[in-house]
PDB file of C-alpha atoms and ligand atoms in Angstrom:
ATOM      1  CA  MET A 324      16.777  11.237  -7.220  1.00  0.00           C
ATOM      2  CA  GLN A 325      15.231   9.536 -10.230  1.00  0.00           C
ATOM      3  CA  THR A 326      16.515   8.521 -13.657  1.00  0.00           C
ATOM      4  CA  GLY A 327      14.861   9.263 -16.999  1.00  0.00           C
ATOM      5  CA  LYS A 328      11.933   6.929 -16.312  1.00  0.00           C
ATOM      6  CA  SER A 329       8.718   8.211 -14.760  1.00  0.00           C
ATOM      7  CA  SER A 330       7.100   7.169 -11.515  1.00  0.00           C
ATOM      8  CA  ILE A 331       3.447   6.917 -10.584  1.00  0.00           C
ATOM      9  CA  ALA A 332       2.152   7.366  -7.018  1.00  0.00           C
ATOM     10  CA  ILE A 333      -1.157   5.766  -6.037  1.00  0.00           C
ATOM     11  CA  ASP A 334      -2.547   6.554  -2.602  1.00  0.00           C
ATOM     12  CA  GLY A 335      -5.837   5.950  -0.846  1.00  0.00           C
ATOM     13  CA  PRO A 336      -7.517   4.184   2.073  1.00  0.00           C
ATOM     14  CA  ALA A 337      -7.614   0.410   2.706  1.00  0.00           C
ATOM     15  CA  GLY A 338      -9.728  -1.470   0.158  1.00  0.00           C
ATOM     16  CA  ALA A 339      -9.891   1.322  -2.438  1.00  0.00           C
ATOM     17  CA  GLY A 340      -8.246  -1.044  -4.949  1.00  0.00           C
ATOM     18  CA  LYS A 341      -4.774   0.545  -4.938  1.00  0.00           C
ATOM     19  CA  SER A 342      -2.689  -2.607  -5.199  1.00  0.00           C
ATOM     20  CA  SER A 343      -4.831  -4.274  -7.878  1.00  0.00           C
ATOM     21  CA  VAL A 344      -4.919  -1.097  -9.965  1.00  0.00           C
ATOM     22  CA  ALA A 345      -1.186  -0.483  -9.445  1.00  0.00           C
ATOM     23  CA  ARG A 346      -0.306  -4.075 -10.423  1.00  0.00           C
ATOM     24  CA  ILE A 347      -2.285  -3.992 -13.695  1.00  0.00           C
ATOM     25  CA  LEU A 348      -1.123  -0.480 -14.542  1.00  0.00           C
ATOM     26  CA  ALA A 349       2.530  -1.406 -13.952  1.00  0.00           C
ATOM     27  CA  LYS A 350       2.182  -4.462 -16.192  1.00  0.00           C
ATOM     28  CA  LYS A 351       0.612  -2.429 -18.999  1.00  0.00           C
ATOM     29  CA  LEU A 352       3.318   0.247 -18.807  1.00  0.00           C
ATOM     30  CA  GLY A 353       6.240  -2.180 -18.353  1.00  0.00           C
ATOM     31  CA  PHE A 354       6.924  -0.644 -14.928  1.00  0.00           C
ATOM     32  CA  LEU A 355       7.669  -2.337 -11.586  1.00  0.00           C
ATOM     33  CA  HIS A 356       4.914  -2.347  -8.959  1.00  0.00           C
ATOM     34  CA  ILE A 357       5.849  -1.666  -5.335  1.00  0.00           C
ATOM     35  CA  ASP A 358       3.154  -2.147  -2.693  1.00  0.00           C
ATOM     36  CA  THR A 359       4.477  -0.140   0.264  1.00  0.00           C
ATOM     37  CA  GLY A 360       1.761  -1.440   2.622  1.00  0.00           C
ATOM     38  CA  ALA A 361       3.641  -4.770   2.400  1.00  0.00           C
ATOM     39  CA  LEU A 362       6.705  -3.133   4.009  1.00  0.00           C
ATOM     40  CA  TYR A 363       4.674  -1.949   7.014  1.00  0.00           C
ATOM     41  CA  ARG A 364       3.050  -5.376   7.184  1.00  0.00           C
ATOM     42  CA  VAL A 365       6.437  -7.160   7.270  1.00  0.00           C
ATOM     43  CA  LEU A 366       7.546  -5.097  10.260  1.00  0.00           C
ATOM     44  CA  THR A 367       4.193  -5.746  11.960  1.00  0.00           C
ATOM     45  CA  LEU A 368       4.616  -9.491  11.454  1.00  0.00           C
ATOM     46  CA  GLN A 369       8.049  -9.366  13.061  1.00  0.00           C
ATOM     47  CA  VAL A 370       6.759  -7.216  15.950  1.00  0.00           C
ATOM     48  CA  MET A 371       4.052  -9.811  16.589  1.00  0.00           C
ATOM     49  CA  ARG A 372       6.466 -12.734  16.311  1.00  0.00           C
ATOM     50  CA  GLU A 373       8.686 -11.095  18.924  1.00  0.00           C
ATOM     51  CA  GLY A 374       5.719 -10.537  21.234  1.00  0.00           C
ATOM     52  CA  ILE A 375       6.204  -6.753  21.227  1.00  0.00           C
ATOM     53  CA  ARG A 376       3.210  -4.483  21.732  1.00  0.00           C
ATOM     54  CA  PRO A 377       2.686  -2.459  18.497  1.00  0.00           C
ATOM     55  CA  THR A 378       2.348   0.721  20.565  1.00  0.00           C
ATOM     56  CA  GLU A 379       5.842   0.347  22.127  1.00  0.00           C
ATOM     57  CA  ALA A 380       7.695   2.907  20.005  1.00  0.00           C
ATOM     58  CA  SER A 381      11.315   2.117  20.895  1.00  0.00           C
ATOM     59  CA  ALA A 382      10.963  -1.687  20.714  1.00  0.00           C
ATOM     60  CA  VAL A 383       9.139  -1.395  17.382  1.00  0.00           C
ATOM     61  CA  ALA A 384      11.812   0.987  16.049  1.00  0.00           C
ATOM     62  CA  LYS A 385      14.488  -1.584  16.959  1.00  0.00           C
ATOM     63  CA  VAL A 386      12.643  -4.256  14.980  1.00  0.00           C
ATOM     64  CA  ALA A 387      12.533  -1.862  12.000  1.00  0.00           C
ATOM     65  CA  LYS A 388      16.305  -1.295  12.195  1.00  0.00           C
ATOM     66  CA  LEU A 389      17.173  -4.989  12.396  1.00  0.00           C
ATOM     67  CA  ALA A 390      14.706  -6.457   9.880  1.00  0.00           C
ATOM     68  CA  ASP A 391      16.186  -7.301   6.500  1.00  0.00           C
ATOM     69  CA  ILE A 392      13.382  -6.696   4.000  1.00  0.00           C
ATOM     70  CA  GLU A 393      13.667  -7.609   0.324  1.00  0.00           C
ATOM     71  CA  ILE A 394      11.207  -7.243  -2.539  1.00  0.00           C
ATOM     72  CA  VAL A 395      11.746  -9.814  -5.299  1.00  0.00           C
ATOM     73  CA  PRO A 396       9.776 -10.474  -8.492  1.00  0.00           C
ATOM     74  CA  GLY A 397       7.818 -13.770  -8.354  1.00  0.00           C
ATOM     75  CA  SER A 398       5.753 -15.665 -10.956  1.00  0.00           C
ATOM     76  CA  ASN A 399       2.555 -14.259  -9.426  1.00  0.00           C
ATOM     77  CA  GLY A 400       3.590 -10.690  -8.667  1.00  0.00           C
ATOM     78  CA  ILE A 401       6.095  -9.407  -6.190  1.00  0.00           C
ATOM     79  CA  ARG A 402       7.242 -11.528  -3.185  1.00  0.00           C
ATOM     80  CA  VAL A 403       8.350 -10.076   0.115  1.00  0.00           C
ATOM     81  CA  LEU A 404      11.234 -11.589   2.081  1.00  0.00           C
ATOM     82  CA  LEU A 405      11.903 -11.028   5.781  1.00  0.00           C
ATOM     83  CA  ASN A 406      15.418 -12.098   6.798  1.00  0.00           C
ATOM     84  CA  GLY A 407      15.400 -14.383   3.752  1.00  0.00           C
ATOM     85  CA  GLU A 408      12.002 -16.004   4.499  1.00  0.00           C
ATOM     86  CA  ASP A 409       9.123 -15.536   2.009  1.00  0.00           C
ATOM     87  CA  VAL A 410       6.372 -13.943   4.130  1.00  0.00           C
ATOM     88  CA  SER A 411       4.155 -12.758   1.249  1.00  0.00           C
ATOM     89  CA  ASP A 412       1.161 -14.763   2.495  1.00  0.00           C
ATOM     90  CA  ALA A 413       1.751 -14.373   6.247  1.00  0.00           C
ATOM     91  CA  ILE A 414       1.627 -10.560   6.009  1.00  0.00           C
ATOM     92  CA  ARG A 415      -1.952 -10.713   4.668  1.00  0.00           C
ATOM     93  CA  GLU A 416      -3.324 -12.504   7.766  1.00  0.00           C
ATOM     94  CA  PRO A 417      -6.163 -10.543   9.524  1.00  0.00           C
ATOM     95  CA  LYS A 418      -4.059 -10.351  12.731  1.00  0.00           C
ATOM     96  CA  VAL A 419      -1.412  -8.379  10.841  1.00  0.00           C
ATOM     97  CA  SER A 420      -4.095  -6.129   9.290  1.00  0.00           C
ATOM     98  CA  GLU A 421      -5.457  -5.379  12.765  1.00  0.00           C
ATOM     99  CA  ASN A 422      -2.087  -4.177  14.071  1.00  0.00           C
ATOM    100  CA  VAL A 423      -0.371  -2.640  11.065  1.00  0.00           C
ATOM    101  CA  SER A 424      -1.786   0.897  11.436  1.00  0.00           C
ATOM    102  CA  LEU A 425      -0.433   1.002  14.992  1.00  0.00           C
ATOM    103  CA  VAL A 426       3.062   0.033  13.850  1.00  0.00           C
ATOM    104  CA  ALA A 427       2.854   2.504  10.930  1.00  0.00           C
ATOM    105  CA  GLN A 428       2.243   5.486  13.169  1.00  0.00           C
ATOM    106  CA  HIS A 429       5.741   5.539  14.735  1.00  0.00           C
ATOM    107  CA  ALA A 430       8.009   8.267  13.333  1.00  0.00           C
ATOM    108  CA  GLU A 431      11.149   6.076  13.454  1.00  0.00           C
ATOM    109  CA  VAL A 432       9.441   3.264  11.559  1.00  0.00           C
ATOM    110  CA  ARG A 433       8.292   5.699   8.867  1.00  0.00           C
ATOM    111  CA  GLU A 434      11.744   7.303   8.650  1.00  0.00           C
ATOM    112  CA  HIS A 435      13.360   3.887   8.195  1.00  0.00           C
ATOM    113  CA  LEU A 436      10.876   2.772   5.529  1.00  0.00           C
ATOM    114  CA  LEU A 437      11.077   6.149   3.774  1.00  0.00           C
ATOM    115  CA  THR A 438      14.747   5.493   3.004  1.00  0.00           C
ATOM    116  CA  LEU A 439      13.973   1.976   1.776  1.00  0.00           C
ATOM    117  CA  GLN A 440      11.052   3.156  -0.394  1.00  0.00           C
ATOM    118  CA  ARG A 441      13.161   5.891  -2.008  1.00  0.00           C
ATOM    119  CA  GLN A 442      15.949   3.385  -2.713  1.00  0.00           C
ATOM    120  CA  LEU A 443      13.440   1.045  -4.366  1.00  0.00           C
ATOM    121  CA  ALA A 444      12.017   3.938  -6.420  1.00  0.00           C
ATOM    122  CA  ALA A 445      15.369   5.444  -7.437  1.00  0.00           C
ATOM    123  CA  PRO A 446      15.715   3.645 -10.812  1.00  0.00           C
ATOM    124  CA  GLY A 447      12.311   5.060 -11.880  1.00  0.00           C
ATOM    125  CA  GLY A 448       9.812   3.141 -14.005  1.00  0.00           C
ATOM    126  CA  ILE A 449       7.710   2.228 -10.992  1.00  0.00           C
ATOM    127  CA  VAL A 450       4.126   2.349  -9.814  1.00  0.00           C
ATOM    128  CA  MET A 451       4.218   2.725  -6.036  1.00  0.00           C
ATOM    129  CA  ASP A 452       1.079   2.456  -3.924  1.00  0.00           C
ATOM    130  CA  GLY A 453       0.462   3.400  -0.282  1.00  0.00           C
ATOM    131  CA  ARG A 454      -0.845   6.233   1.873  1.00  0.00           C
ATOM    132  CA  ASP A 455       1.829   8.950   1.651  1.00  0.00           C
ATOM    133  CA  ILE A 456       3.549   8.269  -1.669  1.00  0.00           C
ATOM    134  CA  GLY A 457       2.396  11.424  -3.452  1.00  0.00           C
ATOM    135  CA  THR A 458       2.792  13.613  -0.361  1.00  0.00           C
ATOM    136  CA  VAL A 459       6.028  12.350   1.255  1.00  0.00           C
ATOM    137  CA  VAL A 460       7.819   9.443  -0.454  1.00  0.00           C
ATOM    138  CA  LEU A 461       7.748  10.628  -4.085  1.00  0.00           C
ATOM    139  CA  PRO A 462       6.498  14.215  -4.105  1.00  0.00           C
ATOM    140  CA  GLU A 463       8.023  14.573  -7.577  1.00  0.00           C
ATOM    141  CA  ALA A 464       6.161  11.622  -9.127  1.00  0.00           C
ATOM    142  CA  GLU A 465       4.982  12.509 -12.643  1.00  0.00           C
ATOM    143  CA  LEU A 466       1.493  11.191 -11.968  1.00  0.00           C
ATOM    144  CA  LYS A 467      -0.333  11.008  -8.638  1.00  0.00           C
ATOM    145  CA  ILE A 468      -3.647   9.229  -8.249  1.00  0.00           C
ATOM    146  CA  PHE A 469      -5.792   9.270  -5.114  1.00  0.00           C
ATOM    147  CA  LEU A 470      -8.167   6.294  -5.146  1.00  0.00           C
ATOM    148  CA  THR A 471     -11.260   6.273  -2.976  1.00  0.00           C
ATOM    149  CA  ALA A 472     -14.419   4.196  -2.578  1.00  0.00           C
ATOM    150  CA  SER A 473     -17.180   4.231   0.011  1.00  0.00           C
ATOM    151  CA  PRO A 474     -16.320   2.421   3.291  1.00  0.00           C
ATOM    152  CA  GLU A 475     -19.201  -0.015   2.626  1.00  0.00           C
ATOM    153  CA  GLU A 476     -17.870  -0.970  -0.797  1.00  0.00           C
ATOM    154  CA  ARG A 477     -14.328  -1.286   0.544  1.00  0.00           C
ATOM    155  CA  ALA A 478     -15.576  -3.553   3.339  1.00  0.00           C
ATOM    156  CA  ARG A 479     -17.471  -5.739   0.832  1.00  0.00           C
ATOM    157  CA  ARG A 480     -14.327  -6.115  -1.303  1.00  0.00           C
ATOM    158  CA  ARG A 481     -12.119  -6.916   1.707  1.00  0.00           C
ATOM    159  CA  MET A 482     -14.670  -9.450   3.026  1.00  0.00           C
ATOM    160  CA  LYS A 483     -14.773 -11.238  -0.338  1.00  0.00           C
ATOM    161  CA  GLU A 484     -10.970 -11.349  -0.474  1.00  0.00           C
ATOM    162  CA  LEU A 485     -10.677 -12.678   3.102  1.00  0.00           C
ATOM    163  CA  ARG A 486     -13.378 -15.329   2.544  1.00  0.00           C
ATOM    164  CA  THR A 487     -11.628 -16.466  -0.651  1.00  0.00           C
ATOM    165  CA  GLN A 488      -8.517 -16.960   1.509  1.00  0.00           C
ATOM    166  CA  GLY A 489     -10.578 -19.154   3.859  1.00  0.00           C
ATOM    167  CA  HIS A 490     -11.077 -16.658   6.717  1.00  0.00           C
ATOM    168  CA  LYS A 491     -14.474 -16.673   8.450  1.00  0.00           C
ATOM    169  CA  VAL A 492     -15.320 -12.975   8.749  1.00  0.00           C
ATOM    170  CA  THR A 493     -18.565 -11.005   8.952  1.00  0.00           C
ATOM    171  CA  TYR A 494     -19.337  -7.863   6.950  1.00  0.00           C
ATOM    172  CA  LYS A 495     -19.873  -5.916  10.176  1.00  0.00           C
ATOM    173  CA  ASP A 496     -16.440  -6.831  11.579  1.00  0.00           C
ATOM    174  CA  VAL A 497     -14.662  -6.018   8.327  1.00  0.00           C
ATOM    175  CA  LEU A 498     -16.448  -2.641   8.093  1.00  0.00           C
ATOM    176  CA  LEU A 499     -15.470  -1.825  11.681  1.00  0.00           C
ATOM    177  CA  SER A 500     -11.856  -2.782  11.019  1.00  0.00           C
ATOM    178  CA  ILE A 501     -11.765  -0.673   7.796  1.00  0.00           C
ATOM    179  CA  ARG A 502     -13.169   2.345   9.660  1.00  0.00           C
ATOM    180  CA  ALA A 503     -10.693   1.912  12.534  1.00  0.00           C
ATOM    181  CA  ARG A 504      -7.787   1.763  10.064  1.00  0.00           C
ATOM    182  CA  ASP A 505      -9.067   4.801   8.142  1.00  0.00           C
ATOM    183  CA  ASN A 506      -9.105   6.803  11.381  1.00  0.00           C
ATOM    184  CA  LEU A 507      -5.633   5.719  12.496  1.00  0.00           C
ATOM    185  CA  ASP A 508      -4.119   6.290   9.036  1.00  0.00           C
ATOM    186  CA  ALA A 509      -5.752   9.687   8.508  1.00  0.00           C
ATOM    187  CA  GLU A 510      -5.198  11.048  12.000  1.00  0.00           C
ATOM    188  CA  ARG A 511      -1.622  10.010  12.761  1.00  0.00           C
ATOM    189  CA  LEU A 512       0.843  12.852  13.257  1.00  0.00           C
ATOM    190  CA  VAL A 513       3.515  11.699  10.808  1.00  0.00           C
ATOM    191  CA  ALA A 514       2.661  11.411   7.085  1.00  0.00           C
ATOM    192  CA  PRO A 515      -1.090  10.883   7.467  1.00  0.00           C
ATOM    193  CA  LEU A 516      -3.241   9.510   4.673  1.00  0.00           C
ATOM    194  CA  ARG A 517      -3.979  12.544   2.523  1.00  0.00           C
ATOM    195  CA  ALA A 518      -4.339  13.345  -1.174  1.00  0.00           C
ATOM    196  CA  ALA A 519      -1.456  15.437  -2.569  1.00  0.00           C
ATOM    197  CA  ALA A 520      -2.609  18.829  -3.834  1.00  0.00           C
ATOM    198  CA  ASP A 521      -1.739  17.768  -7.388  1.00  0.00           C
ATOM    199  CA  ALA A 522      -3.231  14.234  -7.188  1.00  0.00           C
ATOM    200  CA  VAL A 523      -6.000  13.153  -9.553  1.00  0.00           C
ATOM    201  CA  PRO A 524      -8.941  11.855  -7.480  1.00  0.00           C
ATOM    202  CA  VAL A 525     -10.524   8.636  -8.774  1.00  0.00           C
ATOM    203  CA  ASP A 526     -13.610   7.180  -7.066  1.00  0.00           C
ATOM    204  CA  THR A 527     -13.741   3.414  -7.660  1.00  0.00           C
ATOM    205  CA  THR A 528     -17.174   2.842  -6.080  1.00  0.00           C
ATOM    206  CA  GLY A 529     -19.254   0.671  -8.403  1.00  0.00           C
ATOM    207  CA  LYS A 530     -16.409   0.308 -10.931  1.00  0.00           C
ATOM    208  CA  ASP A 531     -14.396  -2.785 -11.752  1.00  0.00           C
ATOM    209  CA  ILE A 532     -10.607  -2.715 -11.664  1.00  0.00           C
ATOM    210  CA  ASN A 533     -10.153  -2.717 -15.433  1.00  0.00           C
ATOM    211  CA  GLU A 534     -12.500   0.244 -15.766  1.00  0.00           C
ATOM    212  CA  VAL A 535     -10.399   2.179 -13.230  1.00  0.00           C
ATOM    213  CA  VAL A 536      -7.148   1.276 -15.024  1.00  0.00           C
ATOM    214  CA  ARG A 537      -8.679   2.394 -18.342  1.00  0.00           C
ATOM    215  CA  GLU A 538      -9.670   5.702 -16.761  1.00  0.00           C
ATOM    216  CA  ILE A 539      -6.108   6.291 -15.516  1.00  0.00           C
ATOM    217  CA  LEU A 540      -4.582   5.345 -18.887  1.00  0.00           C
ATOM    218  CA  GLU A 541      -6.960   7.746 -20.652  1.00  0.00           C
ATOM    219  CA  TYR A 542      -5.948  10.468 -18.226  1.00  0.00           C
ATOM    220  CA  LEU A 543      -2.283   9.638 -18.892  1.00  0.00           C
ATOM    221  CA  SER A 544      -2.593   9.829 -22.649  1.00  0.00           C
ATOM    222  CA  ALA A 545      -4.585  13.090 -22.427  1.00  0.00           C
ATOM    223  CA  ALA A 546      -1.748  14.455 -20.288  1.00  0.00           C
ATOM    224  CA  GLY A 547       0.814  13.496 -22.940  1.00  0.00           C
ATOM    225  CA  GLY A 548       2.063  10.079 -21.641  1.00  0.00           C
ATOM    226  CA  LEU A 549       5.026   9.211 -19.459  1.00  0.00           C
ATOM    227  CA  LYS A 550       8.784   8.817 -19.934  1.00  0.00           C
ATOM    228  CA  GLY A 551      10.094   5.274 -20.242  1.00  0.00           C
ATOM    229  CA  CYS A 552       6.873   3.283 -20.356  1.00  0.00           C
ATOM    230  CA  SER A 553       6.358   0.464 -22.887  1.00  0.00           C
ATOM    231  CA  THR A 554       3.347   2.244 -24.452  1.00  0.00           C
ATOM    232  CA  ASP A 555       5.704   5.030 -25.670  1.00  0.00           C
ATOM    233  CA  SER A 556       5.721   5.219 -29.443  1.00  0.00           C
TER     234      SER A 556
HETATM  235  O1   DC B 887      -2.223  -0.986   1.876  1.00  0.00           O
HETATM  236  P1   DC B 887      -2.239  -1.908   3.118  1.00  0.00           P
HETATM  237  O2   DC B 887      -3.605  -2.146   3.650  1.00  0.00           O
HETATM  238  O3   DC B 887      -1.487  -3.177   2.886  1.00  0.00           O
HETATM  239  O4   DC B 887      -1.426  -1.060   4.214  1.00  0.00           O
HETATM  240  C1   DC B 887      -1.241  -1.548   5.491  1.00  0.00           C
HETATM  241  C2   DC B 887      -1.044  -0.404   6.471  1.00  0.00           C
HETATM  242  O5   DC B 887       0.228   0.188   6.290  1.00  0.00           O
HETATM  243  C3   DC B 887      -2.058   0.728   6.432  1.00  0.00           C
HETATM  244  O6   DC B 887      -3.077   0.552   7.380  1.00  0.00           O
HETATM  245  C4   DC B 887      -1.260   1.958   6.754  1.00  0.00           C
HETATM  246  C5   DC B 887       0.168   1.580   6.507  1.00  0.00           C
HETATM  247  N1   DC B 887       0.766   2.249   5.362  1.00  0.00           N
HETATM  248  C6   DC B 887       1.269   3.518   5.584  1.00  0.00           C
HETATM  249  O7   DC B 887       1.121   4.051   6.674  1.00  0.00           O
HETATM  250  N2   DC B 887       1.937   4.149   4.578  1.00  0.00           N
HETATM  251  C7   DC B 887       2.087   3.571   3.375  1.00  0.00           C
HETATM  252  N3   DC B 887       2.758   4.220   2.406  1.00  0.00           N
HETATM  253  C8   DC B 887       1.553   2.282   3.138  1.00  0.00           C
HETATM  254  C9   DC B 887       0.879   1.657   4.151  1.00  0.00           C
END
């Protein structure tokens, strides 16, 4: 499936810092970062635009089949296009966050995005983050990290991020929404949020992003490095 370059899988619950860690790590290694949550968010946005209930399996599956999703490099990280429109900001709206776990639980949606994710990963040299990357999407990834943090810390981080974007949210509401998403993601029947047996657990509570990245890089060099990354000597 993959070429000579390695792949890294980063999984964990909402707000554990996956995307920030994955982005910095990818930059340091000269790899491409793919945030798979964005793919589920794009489909959720389209489901909402079409006025479909996120629990309606067959209507949601149809949206998944028809949506043309592209991931393109932008000046400030990766941009996500839906039928040619840049929806990178729209998919981060709280309304999308509230519904995305419902859309992500449908088997047909996951099947469809599994193919897309594997196509994106095929060239290798990627850091892919999500919920089921180490267990389902890239079970052969050379390095698997499972990031966690306490729900309270994750809620504080998410609240800060949302307030910076101008959303008026309370800590209590964000914590409730994080807990609801944790439950839906961990308890769904298909590809639930779970650490792969061979994943390295990293708790990010009380640590800043750069500290976490350093920890992963130290682990990587102790394990003998990776194929194809720019830190190879
Ligand atoms: O990482 P995020 O918060 O942007 O992810 C949004 C949702 O997408 C998350 O609640 C669960 C779902 N998701 C998933 O089921 N599998 C993935 N590989 C990535 C995300």
